[in-house]
Coordinates of C-alpha atoms and ligand atoms in Angstrom, one line a residue:
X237 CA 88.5 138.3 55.0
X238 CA 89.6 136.3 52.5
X239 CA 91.1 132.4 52.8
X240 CA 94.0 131.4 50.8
X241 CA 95.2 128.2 49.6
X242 CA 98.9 127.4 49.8
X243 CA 99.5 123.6 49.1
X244 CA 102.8 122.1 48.4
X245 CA 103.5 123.8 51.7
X246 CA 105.4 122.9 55.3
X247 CA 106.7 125.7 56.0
X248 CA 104.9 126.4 59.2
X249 CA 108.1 128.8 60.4
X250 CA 106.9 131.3 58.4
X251 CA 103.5 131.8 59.4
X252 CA 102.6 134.2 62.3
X253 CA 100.3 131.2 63.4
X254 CA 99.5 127.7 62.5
X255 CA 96.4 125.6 63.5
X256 CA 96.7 121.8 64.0
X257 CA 94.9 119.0 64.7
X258 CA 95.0 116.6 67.3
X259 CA 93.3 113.4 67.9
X260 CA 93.0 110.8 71.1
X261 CA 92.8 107.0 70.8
X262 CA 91.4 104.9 74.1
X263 CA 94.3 102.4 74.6
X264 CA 95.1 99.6 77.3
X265 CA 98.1 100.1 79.8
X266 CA 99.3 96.9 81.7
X267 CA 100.7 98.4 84.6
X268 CA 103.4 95.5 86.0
X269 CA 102.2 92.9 88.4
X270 CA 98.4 94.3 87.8
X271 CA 96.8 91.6 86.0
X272 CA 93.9 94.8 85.4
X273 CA 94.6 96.7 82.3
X274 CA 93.7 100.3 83.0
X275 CA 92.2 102.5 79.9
X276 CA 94.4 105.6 79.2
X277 CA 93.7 107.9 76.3
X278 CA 96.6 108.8 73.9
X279 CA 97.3 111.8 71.5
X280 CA 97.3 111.0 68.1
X281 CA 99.6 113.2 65.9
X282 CA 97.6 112.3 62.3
X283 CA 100.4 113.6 59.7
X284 CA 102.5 115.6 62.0
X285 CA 106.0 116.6 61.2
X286 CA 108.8 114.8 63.4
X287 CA 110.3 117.6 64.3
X288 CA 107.1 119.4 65.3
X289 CA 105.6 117.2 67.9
X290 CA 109.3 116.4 69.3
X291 CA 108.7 120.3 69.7
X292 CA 105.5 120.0 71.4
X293 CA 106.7 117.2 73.2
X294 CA 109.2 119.3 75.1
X295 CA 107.1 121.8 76.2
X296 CA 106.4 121.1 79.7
X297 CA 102.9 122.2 80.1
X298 CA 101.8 119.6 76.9
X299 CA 101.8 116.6 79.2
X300 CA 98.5 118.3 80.9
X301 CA 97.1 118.4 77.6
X302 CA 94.4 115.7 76.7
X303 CA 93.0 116.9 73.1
X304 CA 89.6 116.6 73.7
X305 CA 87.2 118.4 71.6
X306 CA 87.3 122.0 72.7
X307 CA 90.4 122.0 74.1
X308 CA 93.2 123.8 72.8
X309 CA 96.7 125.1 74.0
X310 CA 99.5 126.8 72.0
X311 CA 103.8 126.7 71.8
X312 CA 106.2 128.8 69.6
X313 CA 108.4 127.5 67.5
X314 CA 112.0 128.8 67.4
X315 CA 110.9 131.0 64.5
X316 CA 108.8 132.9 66.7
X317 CA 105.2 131.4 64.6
X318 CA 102.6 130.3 67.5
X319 CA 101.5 126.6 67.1
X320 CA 98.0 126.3 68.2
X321 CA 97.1 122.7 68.7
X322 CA 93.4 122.0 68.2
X323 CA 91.9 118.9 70.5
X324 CA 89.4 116.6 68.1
X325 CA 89.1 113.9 70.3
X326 CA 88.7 111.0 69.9
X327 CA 89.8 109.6 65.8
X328 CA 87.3 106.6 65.5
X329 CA 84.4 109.3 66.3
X330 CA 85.7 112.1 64.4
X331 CA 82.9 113.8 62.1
X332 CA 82.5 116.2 59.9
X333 CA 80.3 118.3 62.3
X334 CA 82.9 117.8 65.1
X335 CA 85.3 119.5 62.5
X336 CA 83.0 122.3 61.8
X337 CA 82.2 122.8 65.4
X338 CA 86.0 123.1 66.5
X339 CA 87.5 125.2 63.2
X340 CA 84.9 127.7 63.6
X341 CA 85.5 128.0 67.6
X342 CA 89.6 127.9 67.4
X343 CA 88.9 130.8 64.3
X344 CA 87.2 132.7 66.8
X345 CA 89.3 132.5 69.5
X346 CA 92.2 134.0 66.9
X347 CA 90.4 136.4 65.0
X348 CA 90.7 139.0 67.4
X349 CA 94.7 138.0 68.0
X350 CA 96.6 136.9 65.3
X351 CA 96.6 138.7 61.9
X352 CA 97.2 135.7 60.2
X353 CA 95.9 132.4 60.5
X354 CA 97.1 129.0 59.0
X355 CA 95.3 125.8 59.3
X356 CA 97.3 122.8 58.7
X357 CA 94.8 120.8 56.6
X358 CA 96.6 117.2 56.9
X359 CA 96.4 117.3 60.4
X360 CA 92.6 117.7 60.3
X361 CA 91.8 115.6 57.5
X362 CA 88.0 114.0 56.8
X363 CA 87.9 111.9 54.2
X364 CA 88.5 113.6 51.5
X365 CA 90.7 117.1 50.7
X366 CA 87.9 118.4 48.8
X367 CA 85.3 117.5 52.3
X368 CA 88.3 118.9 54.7
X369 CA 88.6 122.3 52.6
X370 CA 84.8 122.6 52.2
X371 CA 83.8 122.2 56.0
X372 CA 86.7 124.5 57.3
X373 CA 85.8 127.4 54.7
X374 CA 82.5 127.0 55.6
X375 CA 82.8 127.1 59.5
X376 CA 85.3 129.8 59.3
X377 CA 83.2 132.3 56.7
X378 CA 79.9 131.3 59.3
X379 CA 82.1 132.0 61.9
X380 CA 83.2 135.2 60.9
X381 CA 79.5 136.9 60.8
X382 CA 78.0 139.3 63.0
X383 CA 75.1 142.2 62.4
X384 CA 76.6 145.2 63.4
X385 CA 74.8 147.4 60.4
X386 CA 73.3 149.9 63.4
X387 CA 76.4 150.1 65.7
X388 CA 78.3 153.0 65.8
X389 CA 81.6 151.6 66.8
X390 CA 82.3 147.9 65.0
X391 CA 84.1 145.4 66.4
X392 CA 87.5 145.1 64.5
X393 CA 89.1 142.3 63.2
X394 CA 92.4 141.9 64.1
X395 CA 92.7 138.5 61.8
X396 CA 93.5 140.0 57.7
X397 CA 93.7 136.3 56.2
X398 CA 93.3 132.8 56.8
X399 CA 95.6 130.4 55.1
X400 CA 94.8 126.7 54.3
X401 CA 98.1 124.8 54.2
X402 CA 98.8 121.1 53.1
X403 CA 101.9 118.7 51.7
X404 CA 99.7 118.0 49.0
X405 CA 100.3 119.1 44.9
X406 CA 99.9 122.2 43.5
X407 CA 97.8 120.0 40.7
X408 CA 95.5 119.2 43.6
X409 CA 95.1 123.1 44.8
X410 CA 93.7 124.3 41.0
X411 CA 90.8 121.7 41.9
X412 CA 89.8 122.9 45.3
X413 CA 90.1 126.5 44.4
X414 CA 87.1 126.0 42.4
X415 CA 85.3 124.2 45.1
X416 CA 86.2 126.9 47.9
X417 CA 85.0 130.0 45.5
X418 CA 81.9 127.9 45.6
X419 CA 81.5 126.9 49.7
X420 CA 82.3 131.1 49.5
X421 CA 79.4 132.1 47.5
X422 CA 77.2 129.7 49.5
X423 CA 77.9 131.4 53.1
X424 CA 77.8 135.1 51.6
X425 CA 74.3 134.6 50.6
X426 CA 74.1 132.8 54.4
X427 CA 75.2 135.7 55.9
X428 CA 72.9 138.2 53.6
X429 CA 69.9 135.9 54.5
X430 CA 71.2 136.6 58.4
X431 CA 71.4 140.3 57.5
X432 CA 68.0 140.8 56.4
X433 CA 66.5 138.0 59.1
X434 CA 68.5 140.7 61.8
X435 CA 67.5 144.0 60.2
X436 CA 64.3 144.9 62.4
X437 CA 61.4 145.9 61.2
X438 CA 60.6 149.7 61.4
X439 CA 63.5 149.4 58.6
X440 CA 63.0 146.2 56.8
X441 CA 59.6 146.7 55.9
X442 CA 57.3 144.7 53.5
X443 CA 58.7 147.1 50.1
X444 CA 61.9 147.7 51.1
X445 CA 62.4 143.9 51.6
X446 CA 61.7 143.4 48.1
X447 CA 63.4 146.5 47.0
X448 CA 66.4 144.9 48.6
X449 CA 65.6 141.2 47.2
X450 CA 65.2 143.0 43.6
X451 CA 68.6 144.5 44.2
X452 CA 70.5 141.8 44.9
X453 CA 69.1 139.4 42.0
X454 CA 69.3 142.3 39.9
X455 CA 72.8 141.9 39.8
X456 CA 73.1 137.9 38.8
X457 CA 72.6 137.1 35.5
X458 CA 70.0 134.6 34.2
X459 CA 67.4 135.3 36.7
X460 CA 64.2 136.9 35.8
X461 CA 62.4 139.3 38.3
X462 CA 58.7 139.3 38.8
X463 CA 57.2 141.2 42.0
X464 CA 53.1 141.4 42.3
X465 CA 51.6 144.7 44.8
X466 CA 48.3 144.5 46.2
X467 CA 46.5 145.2 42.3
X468 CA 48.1 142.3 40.7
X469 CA 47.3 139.7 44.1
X470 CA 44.1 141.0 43.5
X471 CA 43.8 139.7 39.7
X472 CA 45.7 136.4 41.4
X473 CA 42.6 135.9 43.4
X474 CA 45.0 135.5 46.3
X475 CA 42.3 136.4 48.8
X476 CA 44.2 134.6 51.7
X477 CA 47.2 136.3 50.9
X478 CA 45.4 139.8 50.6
X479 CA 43.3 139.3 54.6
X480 CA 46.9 139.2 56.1
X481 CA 48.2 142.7 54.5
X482 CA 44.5 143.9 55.1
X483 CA 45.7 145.7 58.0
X484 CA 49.5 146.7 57.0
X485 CA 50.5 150.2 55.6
X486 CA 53.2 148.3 53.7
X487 CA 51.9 146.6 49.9
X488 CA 51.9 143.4 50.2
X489 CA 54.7 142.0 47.9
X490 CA 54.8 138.6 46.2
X491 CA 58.7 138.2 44.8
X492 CA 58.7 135.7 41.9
X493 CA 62.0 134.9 40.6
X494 CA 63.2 132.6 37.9
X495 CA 66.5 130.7 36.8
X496 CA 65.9 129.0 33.8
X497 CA 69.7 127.4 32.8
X498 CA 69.5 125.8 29.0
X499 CA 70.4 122.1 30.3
X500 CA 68.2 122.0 32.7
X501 CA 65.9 118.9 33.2
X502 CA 64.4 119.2 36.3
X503 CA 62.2 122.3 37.7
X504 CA 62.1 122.9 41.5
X505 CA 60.3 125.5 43.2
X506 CA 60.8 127.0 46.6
X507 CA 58.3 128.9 48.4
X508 CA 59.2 131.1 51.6
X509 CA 57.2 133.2 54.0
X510 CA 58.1 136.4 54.2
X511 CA 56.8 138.6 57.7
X512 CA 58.6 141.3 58.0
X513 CA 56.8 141.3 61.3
X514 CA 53.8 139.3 63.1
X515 CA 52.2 141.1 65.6
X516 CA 49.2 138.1 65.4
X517 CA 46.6 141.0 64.0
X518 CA 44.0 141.2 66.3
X519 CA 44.4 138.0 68.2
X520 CA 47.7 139.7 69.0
X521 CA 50.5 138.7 71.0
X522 CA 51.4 139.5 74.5
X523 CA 54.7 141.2 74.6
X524 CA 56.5 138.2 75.8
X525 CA 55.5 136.8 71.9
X526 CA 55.6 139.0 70.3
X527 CA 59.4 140.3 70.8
X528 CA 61.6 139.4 68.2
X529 CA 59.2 138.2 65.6
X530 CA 60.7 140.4 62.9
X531 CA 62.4 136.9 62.7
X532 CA 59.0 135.7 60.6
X533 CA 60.7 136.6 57.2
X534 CA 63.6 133.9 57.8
X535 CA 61.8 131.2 55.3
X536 CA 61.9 133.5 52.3
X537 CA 65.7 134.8 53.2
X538 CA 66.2 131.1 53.4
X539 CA 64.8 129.8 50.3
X540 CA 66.3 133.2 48.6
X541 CA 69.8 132.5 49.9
X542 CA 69.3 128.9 48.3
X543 CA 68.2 130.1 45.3
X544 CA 71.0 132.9 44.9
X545 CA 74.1 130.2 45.9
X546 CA 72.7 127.7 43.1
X547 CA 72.4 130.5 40.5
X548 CA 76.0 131.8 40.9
X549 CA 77.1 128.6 40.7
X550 CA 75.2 127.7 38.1
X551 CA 73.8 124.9 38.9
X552 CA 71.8 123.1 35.7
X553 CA 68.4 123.3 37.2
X554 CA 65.2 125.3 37.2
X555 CA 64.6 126.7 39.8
X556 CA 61.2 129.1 40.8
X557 CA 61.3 131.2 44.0
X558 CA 58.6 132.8 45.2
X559 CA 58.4 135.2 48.6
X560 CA 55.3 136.0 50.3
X561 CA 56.1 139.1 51.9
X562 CA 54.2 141.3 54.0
X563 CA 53.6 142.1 57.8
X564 CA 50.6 140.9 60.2
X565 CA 49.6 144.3 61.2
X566 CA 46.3 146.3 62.9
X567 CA 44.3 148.8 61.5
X568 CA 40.6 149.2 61.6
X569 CA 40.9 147.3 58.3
X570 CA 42.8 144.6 59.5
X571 CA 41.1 141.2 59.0
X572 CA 39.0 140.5 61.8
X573 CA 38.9 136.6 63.2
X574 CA 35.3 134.9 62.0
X575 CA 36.5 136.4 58.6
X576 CA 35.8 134.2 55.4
X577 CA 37.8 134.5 52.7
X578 CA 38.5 133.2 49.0
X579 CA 41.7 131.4 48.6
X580 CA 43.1 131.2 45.2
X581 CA 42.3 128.0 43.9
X582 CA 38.9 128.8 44.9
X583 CA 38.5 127.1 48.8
X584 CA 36.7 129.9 51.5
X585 CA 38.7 129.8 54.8
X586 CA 37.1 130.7 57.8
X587 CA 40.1 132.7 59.8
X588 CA 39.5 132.3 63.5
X589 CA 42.9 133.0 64.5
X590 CA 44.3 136.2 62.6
X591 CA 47.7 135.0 64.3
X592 CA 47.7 131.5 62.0
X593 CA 48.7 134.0 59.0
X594 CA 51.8 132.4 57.6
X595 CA 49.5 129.9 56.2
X596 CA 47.0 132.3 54.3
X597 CA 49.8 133.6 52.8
X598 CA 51.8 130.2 51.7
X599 CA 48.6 128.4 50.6
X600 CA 48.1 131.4 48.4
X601 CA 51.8 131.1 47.1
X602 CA 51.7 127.2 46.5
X603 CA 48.8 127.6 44.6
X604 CA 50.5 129.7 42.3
X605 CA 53.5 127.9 42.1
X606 CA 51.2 124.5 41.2
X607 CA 50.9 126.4 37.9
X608 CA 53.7 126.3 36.8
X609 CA 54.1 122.4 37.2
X610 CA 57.3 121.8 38.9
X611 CA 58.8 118.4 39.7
X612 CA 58.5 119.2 43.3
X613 CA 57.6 122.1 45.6
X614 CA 59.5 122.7 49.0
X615 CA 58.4 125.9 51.1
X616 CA 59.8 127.1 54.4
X617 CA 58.4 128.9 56.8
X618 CA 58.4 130.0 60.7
X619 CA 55.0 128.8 60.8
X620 CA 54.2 127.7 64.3
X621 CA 55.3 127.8 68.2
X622 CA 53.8 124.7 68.1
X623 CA 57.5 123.1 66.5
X624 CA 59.5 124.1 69.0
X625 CA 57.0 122.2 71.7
X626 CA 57.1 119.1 69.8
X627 CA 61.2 119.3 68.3
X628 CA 63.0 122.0 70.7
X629 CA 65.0 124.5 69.0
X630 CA 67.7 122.6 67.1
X631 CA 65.3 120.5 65.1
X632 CA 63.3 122.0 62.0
X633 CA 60.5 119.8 61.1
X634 CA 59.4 118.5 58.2
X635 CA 56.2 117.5 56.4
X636 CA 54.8 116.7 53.1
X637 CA 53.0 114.9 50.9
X638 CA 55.9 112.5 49.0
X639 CA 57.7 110.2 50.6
X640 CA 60.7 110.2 48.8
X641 CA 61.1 114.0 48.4
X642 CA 61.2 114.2 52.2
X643 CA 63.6 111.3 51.8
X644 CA 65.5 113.1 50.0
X645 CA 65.5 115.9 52.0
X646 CA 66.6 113.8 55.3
X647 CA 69.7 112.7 53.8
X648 CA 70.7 115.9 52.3
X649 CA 70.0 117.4 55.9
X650 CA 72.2 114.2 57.4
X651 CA 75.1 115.5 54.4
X652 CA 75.2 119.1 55.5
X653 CA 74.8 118.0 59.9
X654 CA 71.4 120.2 59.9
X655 CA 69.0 118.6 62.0
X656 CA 65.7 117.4 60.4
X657 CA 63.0 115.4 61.3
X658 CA 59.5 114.2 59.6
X659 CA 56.1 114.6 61.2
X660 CA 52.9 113.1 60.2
X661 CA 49.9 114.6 58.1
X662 CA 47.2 111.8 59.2
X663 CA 43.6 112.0 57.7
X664 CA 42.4 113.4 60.7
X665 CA 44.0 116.4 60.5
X666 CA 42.5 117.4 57.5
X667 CA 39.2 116.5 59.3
X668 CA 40.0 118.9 62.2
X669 CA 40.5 122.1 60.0
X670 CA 37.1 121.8 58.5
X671 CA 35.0 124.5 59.3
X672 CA 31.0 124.3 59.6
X673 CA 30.8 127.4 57.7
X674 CA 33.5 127.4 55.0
X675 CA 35.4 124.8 53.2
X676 CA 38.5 125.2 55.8
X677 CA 39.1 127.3 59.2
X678 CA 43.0 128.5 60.1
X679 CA 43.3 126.5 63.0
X680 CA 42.6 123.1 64.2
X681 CA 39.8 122.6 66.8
X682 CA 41.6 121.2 69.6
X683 CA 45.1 122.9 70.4
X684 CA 47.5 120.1 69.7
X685 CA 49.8 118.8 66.9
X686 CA 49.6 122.6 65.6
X687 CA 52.7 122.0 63.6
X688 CA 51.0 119.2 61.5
X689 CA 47.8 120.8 61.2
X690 CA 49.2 124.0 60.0
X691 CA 50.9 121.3 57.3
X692 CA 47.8 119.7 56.6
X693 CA 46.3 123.2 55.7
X694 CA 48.9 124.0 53.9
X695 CA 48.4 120.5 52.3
X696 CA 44.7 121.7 50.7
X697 CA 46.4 123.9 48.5
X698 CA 49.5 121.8 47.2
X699 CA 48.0 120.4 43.4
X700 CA 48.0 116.8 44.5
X701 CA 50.0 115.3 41.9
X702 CA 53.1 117.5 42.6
X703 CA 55.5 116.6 45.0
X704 CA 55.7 119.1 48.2
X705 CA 57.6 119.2 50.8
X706 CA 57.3 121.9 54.2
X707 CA 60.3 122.9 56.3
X708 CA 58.8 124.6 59.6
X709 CA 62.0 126.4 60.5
X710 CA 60.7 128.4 63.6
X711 CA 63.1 126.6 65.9
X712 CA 66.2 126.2 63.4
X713 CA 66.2 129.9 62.4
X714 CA 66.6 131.5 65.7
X715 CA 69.8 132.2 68.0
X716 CA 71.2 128.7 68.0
X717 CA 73.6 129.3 71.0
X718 CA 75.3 125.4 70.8
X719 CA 76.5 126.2 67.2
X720 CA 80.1 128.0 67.0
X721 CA 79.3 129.4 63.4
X722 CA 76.2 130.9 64.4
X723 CA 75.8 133.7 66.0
X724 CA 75.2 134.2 69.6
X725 CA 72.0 136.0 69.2
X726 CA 69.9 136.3 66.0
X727 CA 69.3 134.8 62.1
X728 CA 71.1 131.4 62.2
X729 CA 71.1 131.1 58.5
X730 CA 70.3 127.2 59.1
X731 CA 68.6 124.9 55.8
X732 CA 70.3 127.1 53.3
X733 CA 72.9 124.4 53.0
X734 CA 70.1 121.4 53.1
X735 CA 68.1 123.2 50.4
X736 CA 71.4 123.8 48.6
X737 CA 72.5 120.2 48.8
X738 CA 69.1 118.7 47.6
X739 CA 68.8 121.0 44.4
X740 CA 72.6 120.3 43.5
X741 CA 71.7 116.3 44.0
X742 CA 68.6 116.3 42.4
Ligands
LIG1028 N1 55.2 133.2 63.3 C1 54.4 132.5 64.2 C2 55.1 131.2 64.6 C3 56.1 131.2 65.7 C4 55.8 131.4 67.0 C5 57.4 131.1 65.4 C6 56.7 131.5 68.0 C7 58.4 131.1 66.4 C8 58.1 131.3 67.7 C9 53.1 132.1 63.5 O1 52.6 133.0 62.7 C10 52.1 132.0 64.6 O2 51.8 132.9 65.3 N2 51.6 130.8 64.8 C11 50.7 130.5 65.9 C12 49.6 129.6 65.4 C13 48.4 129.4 66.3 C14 47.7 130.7 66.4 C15 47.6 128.3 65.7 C16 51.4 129.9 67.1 O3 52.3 129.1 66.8 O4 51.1 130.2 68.2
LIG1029 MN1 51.4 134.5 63.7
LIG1030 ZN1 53.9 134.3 61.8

C-alpha cells in the first residue's frame, strides 16, 4: 500500500473518501438571566472549506457529534465522496501522539471499506507540514501491519492507496516527498523486526535468524557482514556467551555488522539479544512463562531495524551492530546452575540461575564491542520479568553508566512518544552480584530490583570509560493492546524510532 502526496489540492469531490480533522474548544455560554456561565464545548473547524462545514452543518445527525478523540462520524458530499470527520479533541491539548493514535485508528476502520483514502492534512495540522506528514505516514504504515506469514487465507485489503491532500505548493510537496520515502523506510524495517519477533521458533531458529539478518543487509550497500559460529566464540573467549548455547542444537551466532559512511565523526554501537527462544535451561519455566518467549530475540530485531533505517538513509555516522543470537535450550550438555565460567574480558561467573542468560550472552557482546572504542554503547534486550513489576508494560526501562547518554536517550524517547524511564545502578548492586566463589554470580542474592541488578551485571563488562546505555524492553516489545499502530497481539516494533532518533541527533 503505497501513500501519495497531492498538494496544491481541494478537490475533495473527487476522492472516493476524505479524512478530516476536527477539534473542540471549552467555551463559556451566558444563558439569559443566569448570572452562572455554563461550560459548553465547541467544534473547531481548523482550515475547513466554507462550503464543507456549511455541508456538515446541514446534516442532521452532526449536532450529536462532539469531536472527541475517538470519535468519528461520516456525510457524502453531493459528488458522491464520503467525508469522514475525525474527533481530535480538544486544540490546546492536541499532540503529536494524540494524532498518531487517531490517524492510525480512522485508517483502520477504512482499510477494509474504502479503496481509496484521502487525509486532508490542513485540517490535522501539528506544527509543522513536514511533523504532520511524518506522524500520519508513520501511524498509517504501523497501522497497516499484521503477521499472517502462516495463514492460509489472508485478510485482504480492500484500501489500494492512501492520499495526503493539502492547499499547500507544489514547491513544498518535492520537500516532504523526501521526508516520507524516509518515515517509509523506517516502518518497513519496523515491520521486518515485527516479522521476525512473530515468526516462532521451531522456524526461526538461532542459524536461520542470521541467515535471514545476512540476507537482508546483504542487499544494502555500505554495510559489512561479520557472523562468528561456536569455533570463532571460542577464539573470542566468549565463555559466557558459549554456557547459554551449551545446551542448543542450533550454533550459536554472533552477527557483527558495520556501516562505516566517509563523513562520519561519531561511532555508535548497538548491541541486541538475540533468543530465538528461552526455555530458562534447566531452571526452566513453568508453562505459564515460558509461552510466548520466542519473543526474547526482540532487542536484536530492534537494534537491527535501527541500524538498517539509518543505513538506507544514510545517515553520516558509524554505526556497529552486534546480535547475540542463540536459544536457552536443554540437553545433557546444557549448562548446569553452580556452573563457573570465563567471561571474555577475563571475570569467572558463577551461574546459579541458567534462566538469567540474556546477560551471559550481552556481557560477552559488550565486551567485544569495548574494542572497538565507540563514542557510546546502547544494547537492548528482554532481559528481565523483573521490568514489567517495577514499569508495567508500556514503559521500557533504562540504565547506564552516563548521564547524559541516557539524557539523551529520554528526550529522543519524549520526540518519538515512546515511553522511557531511568532506573538506578547503586553501589550496592554491584555488591549483591558478588559471588563467594567467582568474581560475579548471574543473579542478585535477594529477589528484588532484578531489573537494575541484571544492569549492574551487565555494567562489569562495559570498558568504563565508554559511554553505555541499556534499554530492558521486555515490557515495550510485547502486544501493546492501547497502541492503534501496533498490533493487537505480538512484536510491537517499539524503540526502533527512539534509537533512530538519537543516532540521527547525535
Ligand atoms: N527473557 C527473560 C525475561 C522476561 C521474562 C521477559 C518475562 C519478559 C517476560 C529472561 O531471560 C529471564 O528469564 N529473566 C529472569 C531473571 C531471573 C532468573 C533473575 C526473570 O526475569 O525471571
Ligand atoms: Mn531467561
Ligand atoms: Zn531471556
Amino acid at each position: 500500500m503505497n501513500i501519495k502526496l497531492s498538494f496544491n489540492d481541494k478537490n475533495f469531490s473527487t476522492r472516493e473518501a476524505v479524512v478530516f480533522g476536527v477539534y473542540t474548544k471549552n467555551v463559556d455560554s451566558k444563558t439569559k438571566g443566569k448570572a452562572k456561565a455554563k461550560k459548553k464545548t465547541e467544534l473547531v473547524f481548523h482550515h475547513w472549506p466554507k462550503e464543507i462545514i456549511q455541508a456538515f452543518n446541514k446534516v442532521k445527525t452532526s449536532k450529536n457529534f462532539k469531536g472527541g478523540q475517538g470519535e468519528s462520524t461520516e456525510f457524502n458530499l453531493p459528488s458522491g465522496s464520503t467525508l469522514v470527520v475525525l474527533g481530535l479533541g480538544d486544540k490546546e491539548k492536541f499532540t503529536s501522539e494524540i494524532l498518531r493514535r487517531e490517524t492510525a485508528g480512522i485508517f483502520k476502520q477504512y482499510k477494509r471499506r474504502s479503496e481509496e483514502l484521502a487525509f486532508d492534512l490542513d485540517t490535522l495540522m501539528m506544527h509543522t507540514m513536514e511533523q504532520t506528514v511524518g506522524i500520519c505516514a508513520e501511524a498509517i504504515w504501523l497501522a497497516n501491519y499484521s503477521f499472517e506469514t502462516h495463514m492460509s487465507k489472508k485478510n485482504e485489503n480492500i484500501l489500494k492507496s492512501v492520499v495526503f491532500m493539502s492547499s499547500q505548493t507544489k514547491a513544498k510537496e518535492k520537500k516532504i516527498e523526501t521526508l516520507l520515502k524516509k518515515s517509509q523506510v523506517l516502518c518497513e524495517s519496523i515491520n521486518l523486526a515485527r516479522d521476525w519477533v512473530n515468526e516462532p521458533p521451531n522456524i526461526l531458529n538461532s542459524e536461520e535468524y542470521a541467515k535471514r539478518i545476512e540476507q537482508d543487509a546483504k542487499k544494502i550497500s555500505g554495510v559489512k557482514i561479520k557472523i562468528l559460529g561456536k569455533e570463532e566464540l571460542k577464539k573470542e573467549n566468549m565463555g559466557m556467551f558459549l554456557s547459554v548455547n551449551a545446551g542448543s542444537a542450533f550454533k550459536p551466532q554472533l552477527v557483527h555488522l558495520t556501516y562505516s559512511p566517509k563523513k562520519a565523526t561519531k561511532h555508535i554501537a548497538l548491541v541486541g539479544k538475540g533468543l530465538t527462544f528461552d526455555t530458562g535451561g534447566y531452571c526452566l519455566k513453568p508453562s505459564t512463562s515460558i509461552a510466548n518467549m520466542k519473543f526474547d530475540m526482540a532487542g536484536s530485531a530492534t537494534v537491527y531495524a535501527a541500524f538498517r533505517t539509518l543505513v538506507l538513509n544514510r545517515v553520516q555516522v558509524k554505526i556497529t551492530c552486534v546480535l547475540g543470537i542463540t536459544d536457552n535450550a536443554i540437553n545433557s550438555l546444557a549448562t548446569k546452575p553452580d556452573s563457573i565460567v570465563k567471561a571474555r574480558n577475563g571475570k569467572t561467573v558463577e551461574i546459579l540461575n541458567t534462566d538469567a542468560e540474556g546477560r551471559l550472552l550481552l556481557g560477552d557482546c559488550l565486551d567485544y564491542v569495548c574494542d572497538l572504542k565507540p563514542d557510546a554503547v546502547i544494547d537492548a534486550a528482554t532481559l528481565t520479568g523483573a521490568c514489567l513489576v517495577a514499569l508495567g508494560s508500556e514503559i521500557c526501562g533504562l540504565m547506564g553508566n552516563n548521564q547524559k547518554l541516557m539524557d539523551k536517550l529520554l528526550s529522543s524517547s519524549k520526540a518519538c512518544d515512546e515511553y522511557m524511564w531511568q532506573l538506578p545502578i547503586i553501589p550496592e548492586f554491584h555488591k549483591d552480584i558478588k559471588s563467594p566463589n567467582a568474581d560475579l554470580k548471574n543473579i542478585g542474592s535477594k529477589g528484588h530490583g532484578g531489573t537494575c541488578k541484571a544492569a549492574a551485571f551487565l555494567e562489569s563488562f562495559v570498558k568504563k570509560d565508554i559511554p553505555w546505555a541499556h534499554l530492558d524492553i521486555a515490557g515495550v516489545a510485547d502486544s501493546q493492546s492501547h497502541l492503534p499502530y501496533t498490533p493487537k497481539h505480538g512484536a510491537s516494533g517499539l524503540m526502533v524510532r527512539t534509537l533512530v532518533n538519537y543516532i540521527e541527533n547525535v
